[in-house]
GROMACS .gro file of C-alpha atoms in nm:
model
  183
    1UNK     CA    1  -2.350  -2.393  -0.754
    2UNK     CA    2  -2.109  -2.342  -1.040
    3UNK     CA    3  -1.979  -2.594  -1.292
    4UNK     CA    4  -1.611  -2.671  -1.345
    5UNK     CA    5  -1.626  -2.505  -1.687
    6UNK     CA    6  -1.789  -2.188  -1.548
    7UNK     CA    7  -1.527  -2.167  -1.272
    8UNK     CA    8  -1.247  -2.209  -1.524
    9UNK     CA    9  -1.396  -1.955  -1.765
   10UNK     CA   10  -1.451  -1.696  -1.490
   11UNK     CA   11  -1.103  -1.727  -1.337
   12UNK     CA   12  -0.936  -1.745  -1.679
   13UNK     CA   13  -1.110  -1.423  -1.788
   14UNK     CA   14  -1.020  -1.243  -1.464
   15UNK     CA   15  -0.655  -1.348  -1.489
   16UNK     CA   16  -0.640  -1.261  -1.860
   17UNK     CA   17  -0.769  -0.903  -1.840
   18UNK     CA   18  -0.647  -0.790  -1.497
   19UNK     CA   19  -0.302  -0.630  -1.497
   20UNK     CA   20  -0.096  -0.553  -1.188
   21UNK     CA   21  -0.058  -0.887  -1.015
   22UNK     CA   22  -0.233  -1.054  -0.726
   23UNK     CA   23  -0.331  -0.742  -0.537
   24UNK     CA   24  -0.533  -0.621  -0.835
   25UNK     CA   25  -0.676  -0.962  -0.920
   26UNK     CA   26  -0.786  -1.046  -0.564
   27UNK     CA   27  -1.054  -0.773  -0.541
   28UNK     CA   28  -1.190  -0.867  -0.884
   29UNK     CA   29  -1.217  -1.231  -0.772
   30UNK     CA   30  -1.382  -1.113  -0.450
   31UNK     CA   31  -1.638  -0.904  -0.636
   32UNK     CA   32  -1.713  -1.184  -0.881
   33UNK     CA   33  -1.757  -1.467  -0.630
   34UNK     CA   34  -1.886  -1.273  -0.327
   35UNK     CA   35  -2.106  -1.002  -0.474
   36UNK     CA   36  -2.209  -1.123  -0.820
   37UNK     CA   37  -2.222  -1.502  -0.791
   38UNK     CA   38  -2.271  -1.510  -0.409
   39UNK     CA   39  -2.074  -1.834  -0.378
   40UNK     CA   40  -1.834  -1.718  -0.104
   41UNK     CA   41  -1.895  -1.504   0.204
   42UNK     CA   42  -1.686  -1.187   0.224
   43UNK     CA   43  -1.527  -1.302   0.551
   44UNK     CA   44  -1.425  -1.630   0.386
   45UNK     CA   45  -1.274  -1.437   0.094
   46UNK     CA   46  -1.075  -1.228   0.341
   47UNK     CA   47  -0.939  -1.553   0.486
   48UNK     CA   48  -0.858  -1.681   0.136
   49UNK     CA   49  -0.669  -1.361   0.054
   50UNK     CA   50  -0.476  -1.373   0.382
   51UNK     CA   51  -0.385  -1.738   0.328
   52UNK     CA   52  -0.286  -1.671  -0.035
   53UNK     CA   53  -0.049  -1.396   0.081
   54UNK     CA   54   0.117  -1.619   0.337
   55UNK     CA   55   0.212  -1.896   0.094
   56UNK     CA   56   0.493  -1.904  -0.159
   57UNK     CA   57   0.439  -1.814  -0.523
   58UNK     CA   58   0.227  -1.569  -0.712
   59UNK     CA   59  -0.065  -1.419  -0.520
   60UNK     CA   60  -0.294  -1.441  -0.825
   61UNK     CA   61  -0.234  -1.815  -0.857
   62UNK     CA   62  -0.278  -1.876  -0.484
   63UNK     CA   63  -0.598  -1.670  -0.466
   64UNK     CA   64  -0.745  -1.846  -0.771
   65UNK     CA   65  -0.643  -2.187  -0.639
   66UNK     CA   66  -0.791  -2.126  -0.294
   67UNK     CA   67  -1.109  -1.975  -0.440
   68UNK     CA   68  -1.151  -2.282  -0.659
   69UNK     CA   69  -1.090  -2.505  -0.358
   70UNK     CA   70  -1.350  -2.322  -0.151
   71UNK     CA   71  -1.609  -2.362  -0.427
   72UNK     CA   72  -1.540  -2.709  -0.575
   73UNK     CA   73  -1.284  -2.875  -0.349
   74UNK     CA   74  -0.968  -3.035  -0.489
   75UNK     CA   75  -1.103  -3.031  -0.845
   76UNK     CA   76  -1.174  -2.658  -0.808
   77UNK     CA   77  -0.823  -2.595  -0.676
   78UNK     CA   78  -0.671  -2.757  -0.985
   79UNK     CA   79  -0.906  -2.564  -1.213
   80UNK     CA   80  -0.824  -2.239  -1.031
   81UNK     CA   81  -0.451  -2.295  -1.063
   82UNK     CA   82  -0.468  -2.376  -1.434
   83UNK     CA   83  -0.705  -2.086  -1.503
   84UNK     CA   84  -0.469  -1.845  -1.329
   85UNK     CA   85  -0.131  -1.934  -1.480
   86UNK     CA   86  -0.233  -1.996  -1.841
   87UNK     CA   87  -0.343  -1.638  -1.927
   88UNK     CA   88  -0.013  -1.473  -1.820
   89UNK     CA   89   0.178  -1.747  -1.997
   90UNK     CA   90  -0.022  -1.676  -2.312
   91UNK     CA   91   0.018  -1.297  -2.285
   92UNK     CA   92   0.391  -1.314  -2.210
   93UNK     CA   93   0.442  -1.544  -2.509
   94UNK     CA   94   0.267  -1.295  -2.738
   95UNK     CA   95   0.464  -1.003  -2.592
   96UNK     CA   96   0.785  -1.198  -2.648
   97UNK     CA   97   0.705  -1.239  -3.016
   98UNK     CA   98   0.636  -0.868  -3.073
   99UNK     CA   99   0.852  -0.699  -2.808
  100UNK     CA  100   1.129  -0.580  -3.038
  101UNK     CA  101   0.875  -0.422  -3.272
  102UNK     CA  102   0.688  -0.225  -3.004
  103UNK     CA  103   0.925  -0.148  -2.715
  104UNK     CA  104   1.005   0.200  -2.851
  105UNK     CA  105   0.645   0.278  -2.953
  106UNK     CA  106   0.525   0.600  -2.791
  107UNK     CA  107   0.161   0.485  -2.766
  108UNK     CA  108   0.251   0.156  -2.601
  109UNK     CA  109   0.455   0.340  -2.336
  110UNK     CA  110   0.169   0.587  -2.276
  111UNK     CA  111  -0.080   0.300  -2.241
  112UNK     CA  112   0.144   0.119  -1.992
  113UNK     CA  113   0.192   0.437  -1.786
  114UNK     CA  114  -0.183   0.488  -1.783
  115UNK     CA  115  -0.233   0.131  -1.663
  116UNK     CA  116   0.010   0.187  -1.377
  117UNK     CA  117  -0.207   0.472  -1.250
  118UNK     CA  118  -0.518   0.258  -1.264
  119UNK     CA  119  -0.335  -0.027  -1.090
  120UNK     CA  120  -0.236   0.212  -0.809
  121UNK     CA  121  -0.599   0.313  -0.764
  122UNK     CA  122  -0.711  -0.050  -0.754
  123UNK     CA  123  -0.443  -0.127  -0.494
  124UNK     CA  124  -0.565   0.160  -0.276
  125UNK     CA  125  -0.925   0.039  -0.303
  126UNK     CA  126  -0.815  -0.318  -0.221
  127UNK     CA  127  -0.628  -0.199   0.085
  128UNK     CA  128  -0.931   0.001   0.197
  129UNK     CA  129  -1.167  -0.297   0.149
  130UNK     CA  130  -0.934  -0.534   0.334
  131UNK     CA  131  -0.893  -0.288   0.619
  132UNK     CA  132  -1.269  -0.238   0.644
  133UNK     CA  133  -1.326  -0.616   0.662
  134UNK     CA  134  -1.045  -0.664   0.916
  135UNK     CA  135  -1.188  -0.391   1.138
  136UNK     CA  136  -1.523  -0.573   1.143
  137UNK     CA  137  -1.355  -0.881   1.288
  138UNK     CA  138  -1.188  -0.711   1.584
  139UNK     CA  139  -1.172  -0.335   1.566
  140UNK     CA  140  -0.903  -0.248   1.819
  141UNK     CA  141  -0.666  -0.540   1.759
  142UNK     CA  142  -0.690  -0.500   1.380
  143UNK     CA  143  -0.632  -0.125   1.403
  144UNK     CA  144  -0.330  -0.176   1.630
  145UNK     CA  145  -0.182  -0.435   1.391
  146UNK     CA  146  -0.236  -0.212   1.086
  147UNK     CA  147  -0.091   0.100   1.244
  148UNK     CA  148   0.205  -0.074   1.406
  149UNK     CA  149   0.297  -0.259   1.087
  150UNK     CA  150   0.284   0.066   0.890
  151UNK     CA  151   0.487   0.265   1.144
  152UNK     CA  152   0.748  -0.008   1.189
  153UNK     CA  153   0.777  -0.072   0.814
  154UNK     CA  154   0.792   0.295   0.718
  155UNK     CA  155   1.017   0.434   0.992
  156UNK     CA  156   1.260   0.146   1.048
  157UNK     CA  157   1.477  -0.073   0.832
  158UNK     CA  158   1.329  -0.395   0.970
  159UNK     CA  159   1.257  -0.647   0.696
  160UNK     CA  160   0.888  -0.647   0.599
  161UNK     CA  161   0.884  -1.029   0.600
  162UNK     CA  162   0.994  -1.028   0.964
  163UNK     CA  163   0.721  -0.776   1.052
  164UNK     CA  164   0.455  -0.989   0.881
  165UNK     CA  165   0.582  -1.308   1.048
  166UNK     CA  166   0.588  -1.146   1.392
  167UNK     CA  167   0.237  -1.002   1.358
  168UNK     CA  168   0.105  -1.333   1.219
  169UNK     CA  169   0.240  -1.517   1.522
  170UNK     CA  170   0.090  -1.251   1.749
  171UNK     CA  171  -0.248  -1.293   1.576
  172UNK     CA  172  -0.233  -1.670   1.617
  173UNK     CA  173  -0.149  -1.636   1.985
  174UNK     CA  174  -0.418  -1.376   2.052
  175UNK     CA  175  -0.697  -1.557   1.866
  176UNK     CA  176  -0.605  -1.907   1.987
  177UNK     CA  177  -0.619  -1.809   2.355
  178UNK     CA  178  -0.989  -1.741   2.317
  179UNK     CA  179  -0.969  -1.385   2.447
  180UNK     CA  180  -1.062  -1.240   2.112
  181UNK     CA  181  -1.295  -1.408   1.872
  182UNK     CA  182  -1.209  -1.365   1.504
  183UNK     CA  183  -1.580  -1.374   1.410
   0.00000   0.00000   0.00000
């Protein structure tokens, strides 16, 4: 078990030092709470990440909130939400104060470009991990959903939101009929 303070401290630290948004924070949260602390099963974390993506708002906040909820219930959800939105608020406030002094700085631009490369790598690893977990659940259905969503999204002008909504409804229909078990 983890205390409220430990949960807050862990999520605050993750949200403070991880740049790139929810898709880069989610795997760090997964590693911390699934692998290191062993408080959440990987399959449950996959569900948390899927649910966080389907709701409105920032993915980092939703993932932290749902992780907190899974661990400590309603109190954990509140802690997760606060621990996720206060670090960016703090960082953005500091950037605001110094932005005019550093926006033309060569070294700052180089550092930010370097971070974007690292963020891309983390996003690729996150996608790989999520795909690997999804394929464990139901190999053929998951593969068909992944490939069809990529092909439709890449080769057509259909809105990505519509593609996600359609495939989510298909998943609900397929898994609720009992033909395919999600676990």
